[in-house]
Amino acid sequence: MKKLINVALMLVLTGFIFLMGCSTDEDPPQGDPTINFAVEQGFISSDATLGVGEEFMVRLNIFMNAETESKLDRLEVKRSFTLASNQFTTDTSYTFDLQSQESVQFDLTTNAFPEIGEEVFEYKAIDKNGNSDMVSLTITTVGNVQEYADVEIG
């Protein structure tokens, strides 16, 4: 009788372990939102050289990750400028609320820095889960060039 109780206890314990090992919990889906530059006329979508203070536009397409279904939270823009002489650097950051949307087309209009040098723009899309994706572009500012037509020299 004692052996029968031990065998029954072992069967119950084995069944309990087996049932506890078969969990229906799945890992939550992972994935980052997507951000990219729109390649359209009138918008800069890659590294460029512009005149000092020249106006330019950037169009960003931002999408939530379809697997996580985590809506968009915010767009962070970081702007860093370094003078051509490497003696001066400035950083400026902006944050835009994306209001829990699933997708956004975001247009930004700004001017190149008013000095000769190199400026890096970083655009980071962040969803409600804290996942993120980033794109960047570099704007090289050069002095304004004056053109003269039909001028004889000498």
mmCIF file of C-alpha atoms in Angstrom:
data_model
loop_
_atom_site.group_PDB
_atom_site.id
_atom_site.type_symbol
_atom_site.label_atom_id
_atom_site.label_comp_id
_atom_site.label_asym_id
_atom_site.label_seq_id
_atom_site.Cartn_x
_atom_site.Cartn_y
_atom_site.Cartn_z
ATOM 1 C CA MET A 1 0.000 0.000 0.000
ATOM 2 C CA LYS A 2 2.872 2.321 0.803
ATOM 3 C CA LYS A 3 4.322 1.708 -2.707
ATOM 4 C CA LEU A 4 0.957 2.466 -4.282
ATOM 5 C CA ILE A 5 0.735 5.815 -2.457
ATOM 6 C CA ASN A 6 4.305 6.694 -3.528
ATOM 7 C CA VAL A 7 3.562 5.815 -7.178
ATOM 8 C CA ALA A 8 0.331 7.851 -7.126
ATOM 9 C CA LEU A 9 2.154 10.788 -5.544
ATOM 10 C CA MET A 10 4.865 10.596 -8.230
ATOM 11 C CA LEU A 11 2.237 10.558 -11.002
ATOM 12 C CA VAL A 12 0.461 13.591 -9.530
ATOM 13 C CA LEU A 13 3.777 15.459 -9.103
ATOM 14 C CA THR A 14 4.887 14.592 -12.662
ATOM 15 C CA GLY A 15 1.526 15.713 -14.098
ATOM 16 C CA PHE A 16 1.711 18.981 -12.149
ATOM 17 C CA ILE A 17 5.234 19.710 -13.441
ATOM 18 C CA PHE A 18 4.164 18.857 -16.995
ATOM 19 C CA LEU A 19 1.122 21.164 -16.844
ATOM 20 C CA MET A 20 3.099 24.040 -15.343
ATOM 21 C CA GLY A 21 5.722 23.716 -18.108
ATOM 22 C CA CYS A 22 3.081 24.156 -20.822
ATOM 23 C CA SER A 23 2.475 27.845 -20.396
ATOM 24 C CA THR A 24 0.378 29.804 -22.862
ATOM 25 C CA ASP A 25 2.332 33.014 -22.138
ATOM 26 C CA GLU A 26 4.175 34.246 -25.198
ATOM 27 C CA ASP A 27 6.890 36.844 -25.348
ATOM 28 C CA PRO A 28 5.482 40.181 -26.456
ATOM 29 C CA PRO A 29 6.358 41.050 -30.048
ATOM 30 C CA GLN A 30 9.489 43.120 -30.447
ATOM 31 C CA GLY A 31 10.179 45.774 -33.035
ATOM 32 C CA ASP A 32 11.054 49.375 -33.597
ATOM 33 C CA PRO A 33 9.050 52.036 -35.382
ATOM 34 C CA THR A 34 10.298 53.012 -38.839
ATOM 35 C CA ILE A 35 11.522 56.444 -39.881
ATOM 36 C CA ASN A 36 12.846 57.442 -43.315
ATOM 37 C CA PHE A 37 13.336 60.467 -45.513
ATOM 38 C CA ALA A 38 10.782 61.108 -48.256
ATOM 39 C CA VAL A 39 12.584 61.389 -51.582
ATOM 40 C CA GLU A 40 10.510 64.117 -53.205
ATOM 41 C CA GLN A 41 11.257 67.257 -55.160
ATOM 42 C CA GLY A 42 11.804 70.234 -52.891
ATOM 43 C CA PHE A 43 12.923 68.143 -49.905
ATOM 44 C CA ILE A 44 16.441 67.147 -48.834
ATOM 45 C CA SER A 45 16.730 63.409 -48.200
ATOM 46 C CA SER A 46 20.513 62.887 -47.976
ATOM 47 C CA ASP A 47 23.716 64.752 -47.136
ATOM 48 C CA ALA A 48 23.891 68.112 -48.926
ATOM 49 C CA THR A 49 25.971 71.250 -49.366
ATOM 50 C CA LEU A 50 24.111 74.538 -48.932
ATOM 51 C CA GLY A 51 24.945 78.205 -48.745
ATOM 52 C CA VAL A 52 25.237 79.900 -45.368
ATOM 53 C CA GLY A 53 21.733 80.487 -43.960
ATOM 54 C CA GLU A 54 20.008 78.867 -46.956
ATOM 55 C CA GLU A 55 16.500 77.555 -46.268
ATOM 56 C CA PHE A 56 15.771 73.858 -46.801
ATOM 57 C CA MET A 57 12.987 71.358 -46.097
ATOM 58 C CA VAL A 58 13.012 67.768 -44.868
ATOM 59 C CA ARG A 59 10.019 65.396 -45.054
ATOM 60 C CA LEU A 60 10.018 62.400 -42.723
ATOM 61 C CA ASN A 61 7.772 59.338 -42.989
ATOM 62 C CA ILE A 62 7.275 57.681 -39.589
ATOM 63 C CA PHE A 63 5.380 54.413 -39.041
ATOM 64 C CA MET A 64 4.597 52.333 -35.963
ATOM 65 C CA ASN A 65 5.769 48.701 -35.955
ATOM 66 C CA ALA A 66 2.886 46.531 -37.193
ATOM 67 C CA GLU A 67 3.851 43.590 -34.962
ATOM 68 C CA THR A 68 4.007 45.492 -31.682
ATOM 69 C CA GLU A 69 1.118 47.825 -32.570
ATOM 70 C CA SER A 70 2.762 50.341 -30.249
ATOM 71 C CA LYS A 71 1.658 53.794 -31.399
ATOM 72 C CA LEU A 72 4.085 56.624 -32.020
ATOM 73 C CA ASP A 73 4.979 58.801 -29.037
ATOM 74 C CA ARG A 74 7.445 61.495 -30.091
ATOM 75 C CA LEU A 75 10.035 62.700 -32.573
ATOM 76 C CA GLU A 76 13.333 63.987 -31.207
ATOM 77 C CA VAL A 77 15.453 66.220 -33.420
ATOM 78 C CA LYS A 78 19.065 66.929 -32.517
ATOM 79 C CA ARG A 79 20.995 69.565 -34.446
ATOM 80 C CA SER A 80 24.793 69.765 -33.996
ATOM 81 C CA PHE A 81 27.011 72.323 -35.715
ATOM 82 C CA THR A 82 30.819 72.517 -35.882
ATOM 83 C CA LEU A 83 32.653 75.488 -37.389
ATOM 84 C CA ALA A 84 35.023 74.714 -40.237
ATOM 85 C CA SER A 85 37.897 75.671 -37.895
ATOM 86 C CA ASN A 86 36.676 73.042 -35.349
ATOM 87 C CA GLN A 87 36.815 75.720 -32.660
ATOM 88 C CA PHE A 88 33.109 75.924 -31.898
ATOM 89 C CA THR A 89 30.355 73.333 -31.557
ATOM 90 C CA THR A 90 26.713 73.849 -30.639
ATOM 91 C CA ASP A 91 23.908 71.354 -29.976
ATOM 92 C CA THR A 92 20.200 72.054 -30.076
ATOM 93 C CA SER A 93 17.440 69.499 -29.397
ATOM 94 C CA TYR A 94 13.712 69.616 -30.087
ATOM 95 C CA THR A 95 10.930 67.179 -29.187
ATOM 96 C CA PHE A 96 7.635 66.919 -31.078
ATOM 97 C CA ASP A 97 4.596 65.036 -29.705
ATOM 98 C CA LEU A 98 3.281 62.523 -32.261
ATOM 99 C CA GLN A 99 -0.032 62.141 -30.373
ATOM 100 C CA SER A 100 -0.267 58.332 -30.414
ATOM 101 C CA GLN A 101 -0.646 58.124 -34.178
ATOM 102 C CA GLU A 102 0.052 55.015 -36.255
ATOM 103 C CA SER A 103 1.854 56.917 -39.018
ATOM 104 C CA VAL A 104 2.976 60.492 -39.578
ATOM 105 C CA GLN A 105 4.361 62.495 -42.471
ATOM 106 C CA PHE A 106 6.357 65.247 -40.799
ATOM 107 C CA ASP A 107 7.680 68.312 -42.672
ATOM 108 C CA LEU A 108 10.425 70.469 -41.185
ATOM 109 C CA THR A 109 11.619 73.755 -42.666
ATOM 110 C CA THR A 110 14.815 75.327 -41.341
ATOM 111 C CA ASN A 111 17.864 77.273 -42.433
ATOM 112 C CA ALA A 112 21.439 76.120 -42.707
ATOM 113 C CA PHE A 113 23.663 77.501 -39.964
ATOM 114 C CA PRO A 114 24.808 81.114 -40.598
ATOM 115 C CA GLU A 115 28.498 80.146 -40.495
ATOM 116 C CA ILE A 116 30.708 77.952 -42.685
ATOM 117 C CA GLY A 117 30.990 74.455 -41.252
ATOM 118 C CA GLU A 118 29.242 71.107 -40.883
ATOM 119 C CA GLU A 119 25.857 70.478 -39.329
ATOM 120 C CA VAL A 120 24.410 67.066 -38.411
ATOM 121 C CA PHE A 121 20.659 66.553 -38.014
ATOM 122 C CA GLU A 122 19.501 63.410 -36.166
ATOM 123 C CA TYR A 123 15.820 62.449 -36.295
ATOM 124 C CA LYS A 124 14.709 59.816 -33.760
ATOM 125 C CA ALA A 125 11.170 58.336 -33.715
ATOM 126 C CA ILE A 126 10.106 56.775 -30.394
ATOM 127 C CA ASP A 127 6.977 54.685 -29.790
ATOM 128 C CA LYS A 128 4.928 54.208 -26.594
ATOM 129 C CA ASN A 129 7.037 51.137 -25.624
ATOM 130 C CA GLY A 130 10.245 53.182 -25.792
ATOM 131 C CA ASN A 131 11.472 51.480 -28.986
ATOM 132 C CA SER A 132 13.133 53.815 -31.480
ATOM 133 C CA ASP A 133 14.603 54.231 -34.948
ATOM 134 C CA MET A 134 16.881 57.032 -36.146
ATOM 135 C CA VAL A 135 18.031 58.633 -39.398
ATOM 136 C CA SER A 136 20.470 61.485 -39.908
ATOM 137 C CA LEU A 137 21.841 63.790 -42.536
ATOM 138 C CA THR A 138 24.790 66.165 -42.753
ATOM 139 C CA ILE A 139 24.500 69.687 -44.143
ATOM 140 C CA THR A 140 27.793 71.303 -45.111
ATOM 141 C CA THR A 141 27.501 75.085 -45.205
ATOM 142 C CA VAL A 142 29.732 77.000 -47.589
ATOM 143 C CA GLY A 143 30.214 80.707 -48.233
ATOM 144 C CA ASN A 144 27.908 82.287 -50.726
ATOM 145 C CA VAL A 145 29.464 82.294 -54.170
ATOM 146 C CA GLN A 146 28.877 85.290 -56.417
ATOM 147 C CA GLU A 147 28.605 84.623 -60.109
ATOM 148 C CA TYR A 148 29.559 87.172 -62.726
ATOM 149 C CA ALA A 149 28.511 86.733 -66.327
ATOM 150 C CA ASP A 150 30.319 88.273 -69.283
ATOM 151 C CA VAL A 151 33.047 89.921 -67.211
ATOM 152 C CA GLU A 152 36.415 90.381 -68.852
ATOM 153 C CA ILE A 153 39.375 90.141 -66.565
ATOM 154 C CA GLY A 154 42.658 91.810 -67.497
#
